[in-house]
Amino acid sequence: MGGISIWQLLIVFAIIVLLFGTKKLRNIGGDLGSAVKGFKKAIGDDKAADKEVDKEPEQLDQKQQSAEQSTDQSTKTKEKDQA
């Protein structure tokens, strides 16, 4: 009794189609779809950026270790040259 029936929904839909026309409704639907697609892409890009940020400290540690090793090797080489 208090709910909206299928006939009431159909009448509202028919009035909306008459007011806006099918072309404008199609454009609105396309715009809404592209907005949702863009939003999902932005969320995916944000998650990918977060993963890259998480990987950066590991890469920095590896670079630092390799730099220390090369420094140690160059120090040893200089010591051998001086001796």
PDB file of N, CA and C in Angstrom:
ATOM      1  N   MET A   1       0.814  -1.198   0.000  1.00  0.00           N
ATOM      2  CA  MET A   1       0.000   0.000   0.000  1.00  0.00           C
ATOM      3  C   MET A   1       0.859   1.265   0.000  1.00  0.00           C
ATOM      4  N   GLY A   2       1.858   1.300   0.852  1.00  0.00           N
ATOM      5  CA  GLY A   2       2.648   2.509   0.960  1.00  0.00           C
ATOM      6  C   GLY A   2       3.823   2.541   0.004  1.00  0.00           C
ATOM      7  N   GLY A   3       4.099   1.414  -0.671  1.00  0.00           N
ATOM      8  CA  GLY A   3       5.249   1.341  -1.558  1.00  0.00           C
ATOM      9  C   GLY A   3       4.939   1.862  -2.948  1.00  0.00           C
ATOM     10  N   ILE A   4       5.957   1.956  -3.753  1.00  0.00           N
ATOM     11  CA  ILE A   4       5.809   2.403  -5.134  1.00  0.00           C
ATOM     12  C   ILE A   4       5.619   1.171  -6.008  1.00  0.00           C
ATOM     13  N   SER A   5       4.570   1.181  -6.806  1.00  0.00           N
ATOM     14  CA  SER A   5       4.295   0.036  -7.671  1.00  0.00           C
ATOM     15  C   SER A   5       5.036   0.185  -8.996  1.00  0.00           C
ATOM     16  N   ILE A   6       5.028  -0.877  -9.779  1.00  0.00           N
ATOM     17  CA  ILE A   6       5.691  -0.872 -11.084  1.00  0.00           C
ATOM     18  C   ILE A   6       5.037   0.137 -12.018  1.00  0.00           C
ATOM     19  N   TRP A   7       3.724   0.320 -11.902  1.00  0.00           N
ATOM     20  CA  TRP A   7       3.018   1.254 -12.779  1.00  0.00           C
ATOM     21  C   TRP A   7       3.421   2.692 -12.478  1.00  0.00           C
ATOM     22  N   GLN A   8       3.618   2.999 -11.223  1.00  0.00           N
ATOM     23  CA  GLN A   8       4.045   4.348 -10.865  1.00  0.00           C
ATOM     24  C   GLN A   8       5.456   4.624 -11.394  1.00  0.00           C
ATOM     25  N   LEU A   9       6.335   3.631 -11.299  1.00  0.00           N
ATOM     26  CA  LEU A   9       7.683   3.780 -11.836  1.00  0.00           C
ATOM     27  C   LEU A   9       7.664   3.975 -13.346  1.00  0.00           C
ATOM     28  N   LEU A  10       6.815   3.224 -14.049  1.00  0.00           N
ATOM     29  CA  LEU A  10       6.710   3.367 -15.502  1.00  0.00           C
ATOM     30  C   LEU A  10       6.200   4.748 -15.898  1.00  0.00           C
ATOM     31  N   ILE A  11       5.242   5.268 -15.151  1.00  0.00           N
ATOM     32  CA  ILE A  11       4.709   6.601 -15.447  1.00  0.00           C
ATOM     33  C   ILE A  11       5.793   7.662 -15.232  1.00  0.00           C
ATOM     34  N   VAL A  12       6.546   7.551 -14.146  1.00  0.00           N
ATOM     35  CA  VAL A  12       7.629   8.502 -13.878  1.00  0.00           C
ATOM     36  C   VAL A  12       8.681   8.408 -14.978  1.00  0.00           C
ATOM     37  N   PHE A  13       9.020   7.199 -15.390  1.00  0.00           N
ATOM     38  CA  PHE A  13       9.992   7.002 -16.460  1.00  0.00           C
ATOM     39  C   PHE A  13       9.503   7.625 -17.768  1.00  0.00           C
ATOM     40  N   ALA A  14       8.227   7.441 -18.086  1.00  0.00           N
ATOM     41  CA  ALA A  14       7.667   8.011 -19.313  1.00  0.00           C
ATOM     42  C   ALA A  14       7.712   9.539 -19.273  1.00  0.00           C
ATOM     43  N   ILE A  15       7.427  10.123 -18.130  1.00  0.00           N
ATOM     44  CA  ILE A  15       7.471  11.585 -18.003  1.00  0.00           C
ATOM     45  C   ILE A  15       8.904  12.094 -18.185  1.00  0.00           C
ATOM     46  N   ILE A  16       9.869  11.376 -17.610  1.00  0.00           N
ATOM     47  CA  ILE A  16      11.275  11.775 -17.750  1.00  0.00           C
ATOM     48  C   ILE A  16      11.705  11.707 -19.210  1.00  0.00           C
ATOM     49  N   VAL A  17      11.293  10.644 -19.910  1.00  0.00           N
ATOM     50  CA  VAL A  17      11.648  10.511 -21.328  1.00  0.00           C
ATOM     51  C   VAL A  17      11.011  11.635 -22.137  1.00  0.00           C
ATOM     52  N   LEU A  18       9.778  11.983 -21.830  1.00  0.00           N
ATOM     53  CA  LEU A  18       9.115  13.069 -22.550  1.00  0.00           C
ATOM     54  C   LEU A  18       9.786  14.415 -22.275  1.00  0.00           C
ATOM     55  N   LEU A  19      10.213  14.644 -21.054  1.00  0.00           N
ATOM     56  CA  LEU A  19      10.839  15.920 -20.709  1.00  0.00           C
ATOM     57  C   LEU A  19      12.225  16.074 -21.330  1.00  0.00           C
ATOM     58  N   PHE A  20      13.047  15.055 -21.203  1.00  0.00           N
ATOM     59  CA  PHE A  20      14.440  15.171 -21.625  1.00  0.00           C
ATOM     60  C   PHE A  20      14.712  14.623 -23.020  1.00  0.00           C
ATOM     61  N   GLY A  21      13.953  13.668 -23.451  1.00  0.00           N
ATOM     62  CA  GLY A  21      14.202  13.044 -24.747  1.00  0.00           C
ATOM     63  C   GLY A  21      15.230  11.928 -24.625  1.00  0.00           C
ATOM     64  N   THR A  22      15.174  10.993 -25.561  1.00  0.00           N
ATOM     65  CA  THR A  22      16.054   9.824 -25.472  1.00  0.00           C
ATOM     66  C   THR A  22      17.509  10.183 -25.756  1.00  0.00           C
ATOM     67  N   LYS A  23      17.730  11.150 -26.639  1.00  0.00           N
ATOM     68  CA  LYS A  23      19.109  11.510 -26.981  1.00  0.00           C
ATOM     69  C   LYS A  23      19.835  12.108 -25.776  1.00  0.00           C
ATOM     70  N   LYS A  24      19.177  13.013 -25.079  1.00  0.00           N
ATOM     71  CA  LYS A  24      19.797  13.637 -23.913  1.00  0.00           C
ATOM     72  C   LYS A  24      20.010  12.599 -22.808  1.00  0.00           C
ATOM     73  N   LEU A  25      19.057  11.695 -22.623  1.00  0.00           N
ATOM     74  CA  LEU A  25      19.224  10.643 -21.614  1.00  0.00           C
ATOM     75  C   LEU A  25      20.380   9.718 -21.979  1.00  0.00           C
ATOM     76  N   ARG A  26      20.541   9.421 -23.260  1.00  0.00           N
ATOM     77  CA  ARG A  26      21.651   8.578 -23.712  1.00  0.00           C
ATOM     78  C   ARG A  26      22.984   9.276 -23.438  1.00  0.00           C
ATOM     79  N   ASN A  27      23.035  10.582 -23.700  1.00  0.00           N
ATOM     80  CA  ASN A  27      24.261  11.349 -23.428  1.00  0.00           C
ATOM     81  C   ASN A  27      24.578  11.378 -21.935  1.00  0.00           C
ATOM     82  N   ILE A  28      23.542  11.555 -21.125  1.00  0.00           N
ATOM     83  CA  ILE A  28      23.747  11.564 -19.672  1.00  0.00           C
ATOM     84  C   ILE A  28      24.265  10.207 -19.210  1.00  0.00           C
ATOM     85  N   GLY A  29      23.699   9.135 -19.761  1.00  0.00           N
ATOM     86  CA  GLY A  29      24.165   7.791 -19.408  1.00  0.00           C
ATOM     87  C   GLY A  29      25.609   7.565 -19.814  1.00  0.00           C
ATOM     88  N   GLY A  30      25.974   8.034 -20.997  1.00  0.00           N
ATOM     89  CA  GLY A  30      27.361   7.898 -21.457  1.00  0.00           C
ATOM     90  C   GLY A  30      28.325   8.695 -20.594  1.00  0.00           C
ATOM     91  N   ASP A  31      27.913   9.905 -20.227  1.00  0.00           N
ATOM     92  CA  ASP A  31      28.755  10.736 -19.363  1.00  0.00           C
ATOM     93  C   ASP A  31      28.932  10.096 -17.990  1.00  0.00           C
ATOM     94  N   LEU A  32      27.854   9.549 -17.471  1.00  0.00           N
ATOM     95  CA  LEU A  32      27.927   8.890 -16.167  1.00  0.00           C
ATOM     96  C   LEU A  32      28.829   7.660 -16.233  1.00  0.00           C
ATOM     97  N   GLY A  33      28.704   6.891 -17.312  1.00  0.00           N
ATOM     98  CA  GLY A  33      29.552   5.711 -17.486  1.00  0.00           C
ATOM     99  C   GLY A  33      31.020   6.065 -17.596  1.00  0.00           C
ATOM    100  N   SER A  34      31.341   7.113 -18.344  1.00  0.00           N
ATOM    101  CA  SER A  34      32.748   7.518 -18.472  1.00  0.00           C
ATOM    102  C   SER A  34      33.284   8.072 -17.153  1.00  0.00           C
ATOM    103  N   ALA A  35      32.433   8.715 -16.375  1.00  0.00           N
ATOM    104  CA  ALA A  35      32.865   9.218 -15.068  1.00  0.00           C
ATOM    105  C   ALA A  35      33.193   8.062 -14.130  1.00  0.00           C
ATOM    106  N   VAL A  36      32.366   7.025 -14.140  1.00  0.00           N
ATOM    107  CA  VAL A  36      32.621   5.854 -13.298  1.00  0.00           C
ATOM    108  C   VAL A  36      33.897   5.155 -13.754  1.00  0.00           C
ATOM    109  N   LYS A  37      34.089   5.049 -15.060  1.00  0.00           N
ATOM    110  CA  LYS A  37      35.298   4.418 -15.598  1.00  0.00           C
ATOM    111  C   LYS A  37      36.544   5.202 -15.192  1.00  0.00           C
ATOM    112  N   GLY A  38      36.480   6.515 -15.292  1.00  0.00           N
ATOM    113  CA  GLY A  38      37.604   7.358 -14.880  1.00  0.00           C
ATOM    114  C   GLY A  38      37.889   7.236 -13.394  1.00  0.00           C
ATOM    115  N   PHE A  39      36.837   7.130 -12.592  1.00  0.00           N
ATOM    116  CA  PHE A  39      37.003   6.975 -11.149  1.00  0.00           C
ATOM    117  C   PHE A  39      37.689   5.656 -10.826  1.00  0.00           C
ATOM    118  N   LYS A  40      37.264   4.583 -11.478  1.00  0.00           N
ATOM    119  CA  LYS A  40      37.884   3.278 -11.245  1.00  0.00           C
ATOM    120  C   LYS A  40      39.346   3.291 -11.669  1.00  0.00           C
ATOM    121  N   LYS A  41      39.645   3.957 -12.777  1.00  0.00           N
ATOM    122  CA  LYS A  41      41.029   4.041 -13.242  1.00  0.00           C
ATOM    123  C   LYS A  41      41.885   4.813 -12.244  1.00  0.00           C
ATOM    124  N   ALA A  42      41.340   5.906 -11.711  1.00  0.00           N
ATOM    125  CA  ALA A  42      42.086   6.700 -10.730  1.00  0.00           C
ATOM    126  C   ALA A  42      42.356   5.896  -9.469  1.00  0.00           C
ATOM    127  N   ILE A  43      41.389   5.114  -9.043  1.00  0.00           N
ATOM    128  CA  ILE A  43      41.578   4.268  -7.861  1.00  0.00           C
ATOM    129  C   ILE A  43      42.655   3.232  -8.144  1.00  0.00           C
ATOM    130  N   GLY A  44      42.629   2.631  -9.331  1.00  0.00           N
ATOM    131  CA  GLY A  44      43.645   1.642  -9.698  1.00  0.00           C
ATOM    132  C   GLY A  44      45.029   2.259  -9.777  1.00  0.00           C
ATOM    133  N   ASP A  45      45.127   3.475 -10.327  1.00  0.00           N
ATOM    134  CA  ASP A  45      46.414   4.171 -10.401  1.00  0.00           C
ATOM    135  C   ASP A  45      46.938   4.495  -9.008  1.00  0.00           C
ATOM    136  N   ASP A  46      46.014   4.866  -8.117  1.00  0.00           N
ATOM    137  CA  ASP A  46      46.410   5.195  -6.751  1.00  0.00           C
ATOM    138  C   ASP A  46      46.955   3.961  -6.036  1.00  0.00           C
ATOM    139  N   LYS A  47      46.306   2.815  -6.238  1.00  0.00           N
ATOM    140  CA  LYS A  47      46.784   1.576  -5.617  1.00  0.00           C
ATOM    141  C   LYS A  47      48.141   1.182  -6.182  1.00  0.00           C
ATOM    142  N   ALA A  48      48.329   1.373  -7.478  1.00  0.00           N
ATOM    143  CA  ALA A  48      49.618   1.049  -8.100  1.00  0.00           C
ATOM    144  C   ALA A  48      50.711   1.968  -7.560  1.00  0.00           C
ATOM    145  N   ALA A  49      50.386   3.227  -7.355  1.00  0.00           N
ATOM    146  CA  ALA A  49      51.366   4.172  -6.806  1.00  0.00           C
ATOM    147  C   ALA A  49      51.736   3.786  -5.379  1.00  0.00           C
ATOM    148  N   ASP A  50      50.748   3.321  -4.605  1.00  0.00           N
ATOM    149  CA  ASP A  50      51.031   2.884  -3.243  1.00  0.00           C
ATOM    150  C   ASP A  50      51.967   1.685  -3.239  1.00  0.00           C
ATOM    151  N   LYS A  51      51.767   0.765  -4.167  1.00  0.00           N
ATOM    152  CA  LYS A  51      52.640  -0.403  -4.249  1.00  0.00           C
ATOM    153  C   LYS A  51      54.061   0.016  -4.603  1.00  0.00           C
ATOM    154  N   GLU A  52      54.203   0.988  -5.503  1.00  0.00           N
ATOM    155  CA  GLU A  52      55.528   1.472  -5.892  1.00  0.00           C
ATOM    156  C   GLU A  52      56.217   2.155  -4.719  1.00  0.00           C
ATOM    157  N   VAL A  53      55.452   2.891  -3.925  1.00  0.00           N
ATOM    158  CA  VAL A  53      56.024   3.559  -2.761  1.00  0.00           C
ATOM    159  C   VAL A  53      56.509   2.519  -1.759  1.00  0.00           C
ATOM    160  N   ASP A  54      55.751   1.423  -1.617  1.00  0.00           N
ATOM    161  CA  ASP A  54      56.168   0.358  -0.716  1.00  0.00           C
ATOM    162  C   ASP A  54      57.435  -0.314  -1.211  1.00  0.00           C
ATOM    163  N   LYS A  55      57.632  -0.407  -2.507  1.00  0.00           N
ATOM    164  CA  LYS A  55      58.809  -1.056  -3.073  1.00  0.00           C
ATOM    165  C   LYS A  55      60.042  -0.160  -3.001  1.00  0.00           C
ATOM    166  N   GLU A  56      59.852   1.153  -2.997  1.00  0.00           N
ATOM    167  CA  GLU A  56      60.982   2.082  -3.029  1.00  0.00           C
ATOM    168  C   GLU A  56      61.949   1.904  -1.861  1.00  0.00           C
ATOM    169  N   PRO A  57      61.484   1.733  -0.611  1.00  0.00           N
ATOM    170  CA  PRO A  57      62.455   1.543   0.468  1.00  0.00           C
ATOM    171  C   PRO A  57      63.314   0.297   0.266  1.00  0.00           C
ATOM    172  N   GLU A  58      62.723  -0.765  -0.268  1.00  0.00           N
ATOM    173  CA  GLU A  58      63.498  -1.973  -0.536  1.00  0.00           C
ATOM    174  C   GLU A  58      64.562  -1.685  -1.594  1.00  0.00           C
ATOM    175  N   GLN A  59      64.188  -0.957  -2.628  1.00  0.00           N
ATOM    176  CA  GLN A  59      65.135  -0.636  -3.689  1.00  0.00           C
ATOM    177  C   GLN A  59      66.240   0.271  -3.161  1.00  0.00           C
ATOM    178  N   LEU A  60      65.879   1.205  -2.290  1.00  0.00           N
ATOM    179  CA  LEU A  60      66.883   2.091  -1.720  1.00  0.00           C
ATOM    180  C   LEU A  60      67.859   1.304  -0.856  1.00  0.00           C
ATOM    181  N   ASP A  61      67.343   0.330  -0.087  1.00  0.00           N
ATOM    182  CA  ASP A  61      68.222  -0.500   0.732  1.00  0.00           C
ATOM    183  C   ASP A  61      69.188  -1.278  -0.147  1.00  0.00           C
ATOM    184  N   GLN A  62      68.693  -1.817  -1.241  1.00  0.00           N
ATOM    185  CA  GLN A  62      69.550  -2.582  -2.147  1.00  0.00           C
ATOM    186  C   GLN A  62      70.607  -1.673  -2.773  1.00  0.00           C
ATOM    187  N   LYS A  63      70.218  -0.481  -3.172  1.00  0.00           N
ATOM    188  CA  LYS A  63      71.168   0.459  -3.768  1.00  0.00           C
ATOM    189  C   LYS A  63      72.219   0.878  -2.744  1.00  0.00           C
ATOM    190  N   GLN A  64      71.782   1.079  -1.507  1.00  0.00           N
ATOM    191  CA  GLN A  64      72.708   1.488  -0.461  1.00  0.00           C
ATOM    192  C   GLN A  64      73.711   0.375  -0.179  1.00  0.00           C
ATOM    193  N   GLN A  65      73.228  -0.862  -0.145  1.00  0.00           N
ATOM    194  CA  GLN A  65      74.127  -1.988   0.094  1.00  0.00           C
ATOM    195  C   GLN A  65      75.130  -2.130  -1.041  1.00  0.00           C
ATOM    196  N   SER A  66      74.669  -1.988  -2.268  1.00  0.00           N
ATOM    197  CA  SER A  66      75.594  -2.108  -3.397  1.00  0.00           C
ATOM    198  C   SER A  66      76.592  -0.952  -3.399  1.00  0.00           C
ATOM    199  N   ALA A  67      76.154   0.233  -2.992  1.00  0.00           N
ATOM    200  CA  ALA A  67      77.066   1.377  -2.911  1.00  0.00           C
ATOM    201  C   ALA A  67      78.115   1.147  -1.827  1.00  0.00           C
ATOM    202  N   GLU A  68      77.695   0.584  -0.708  1.00  0.00           N
ATOM    203  CA  GLU A  68      78.643   0.292   0.367  1.00  0.00           C
ATOM    204  C   GLU A  68      79.658  -0.754  -0.076  1.00  0.00           C
ATOM    205  N   GLN A  69      79.186  -1.752  -0.799  1.00  0.00           N
ATOM    206  CA  GLN A  69      80.089  -2.798  -1.279  1.00  0.00           C
ATOM    207  C   GLN A  69      81.104  -2.219  -2.261  1.00  0.00           C
ATOM    208  N   SER A  70      80.646  -1.371  -3.152  1.00  0.00           N
ATOM    209  CA  SER A  70      81.579  -0.782  -4.122  1.00  0.00           C
ATOM    210  C   SER A  70      82.561   0.152  -3.421  1.00  0.00           C
ATOM    211  N   THR A  71      82.101   0.847  -2.384  1.00  0.00           N
ATOM    212  CA  THR A  71      82.995   1.717  -1.610  1.00  0.00           C
ATOM    213  C   THR A  71      84.037   0.878  -0.885  1.00  0.00           C
ATOM    214  N   ASP A  72      83.601  -0.242  -0.308  1.00  0.00           N
ATOM    215  CA  ASP A  72      84.534  -1.135   0.376  1.00  0.00           C
ATOM    216  C   ASP A  72      85.574  -1.676  -0.599  1.00  0.00           C
ATOM    217  N   GLN A  73      85.135  -2.045  -1.779  1.00  0.00           N
ATOM    218  CA  GLN A  73      86.055  -2.591  -2.778  1.00  0.00           C
ATOM    219  C   GLN A  73      87.046  -1.527  -3.239  1.00  0.00           C
ATOM    220  N   SER A  74      86.568  -0.305  -3.434  1.00  0.00           N
ATOM    221  CA  SER A  74      87.479   0.755  -3.875  1.00  0.00           C
ATOM    222  C   SER A  74      88.466   1.107  -2.764  1.00  0.00           C
ATOM    223  N   THR A  75      88.031   1.036  -1.515  1.00  0.00           N
ATOM    224  CA  THR A  75      88.932   1.300  -0.390  1.00  0.00           C
ATOM    225  C   THR A  75      90.012   0.235  -0.324  1.00  0.00           C
ATOM    226  N   LYS A  76      89.608  -1.022  -0.504  1.00  0.00           N
ATOM    227  CA  LYS A  76      90.571  -2.122  -0.481  1.00  0.00           C
ATOM    228  C   LYS A  76      91.569  -1.982  -1.630  1.00  0.00           C
ATOM    229  N   THR A  77      91.087  -1.571  -2.776  1.00  0.00           N
ATOM    230  CA  THR A  77      91.956  -1.396  -3.941  1.00  0.00           C
ATOM    231  C   THR A  77      92.960  -0.273  -3.687  1.00  0.00           C
ATOM    232  N   LYS A  78      92.505   0.823  -3.100  1.00  0.00           N
ATOM    233  CA  LYS A  78      93.405   1.938  -2.793  1.00  0.00           C
ATOM    234  C   LYS A  78      94.456   1.518  -1.775  1.00  0.00           C
ATOM    235  N   GLU A  79      94.041   0.725  -0.781  1.00  0.00           N
ATOM    236  CA  GLU A  79      94.990   0.264   0.231  1.00  0.00           C
ATOM    237  C   GLU A  79      96.055  -0.629  -0.397  1.00  0.00           C
ATOM    238  N   LYS A  80      95.643  -1.478  -1.330  1.00  0.00           N
ATOM    239  CA  LYS A  80      96.599  -2.356  -2.011  1.00  0.00           C
ATOM    240  C   LYS A  80      97.564  -1.532  -2.855  1.00  0.00           C
ATOM    241  N   ASP A  81      97.044  -0.494  -3.508  1.00  0.00           N
ATOM    242  CA  ASP A  81      97.890   0.356  -4.347  1.00  0.00           C
ATOM    243  C   ASP A  81      98.912   1.118  -3.505  1.00  0.00           C
ATOM    244  N   GLN A  82      98.513   1.534  -2.318  1.00  0.00           N
ATOM    245  CA  GLN A  82      99.410   2.290  -1.453  1.00  0.00           C
ATOM    246  C   GLN A  82     100.467   1.383  -0.814  1.00  0.00           C
ATOM    247  N   ALA A  83     100.122   0.124  -0.612  1.00  0.00           N
ATOM    248  CA  ALA A  83     101.060  -0.796   0.054  1.00  0.00           C
ATOM    249  C   ALA A  83     102.122  -1.280  -0.843  1.00  0.00           C
TER     250      ALA A  83
END
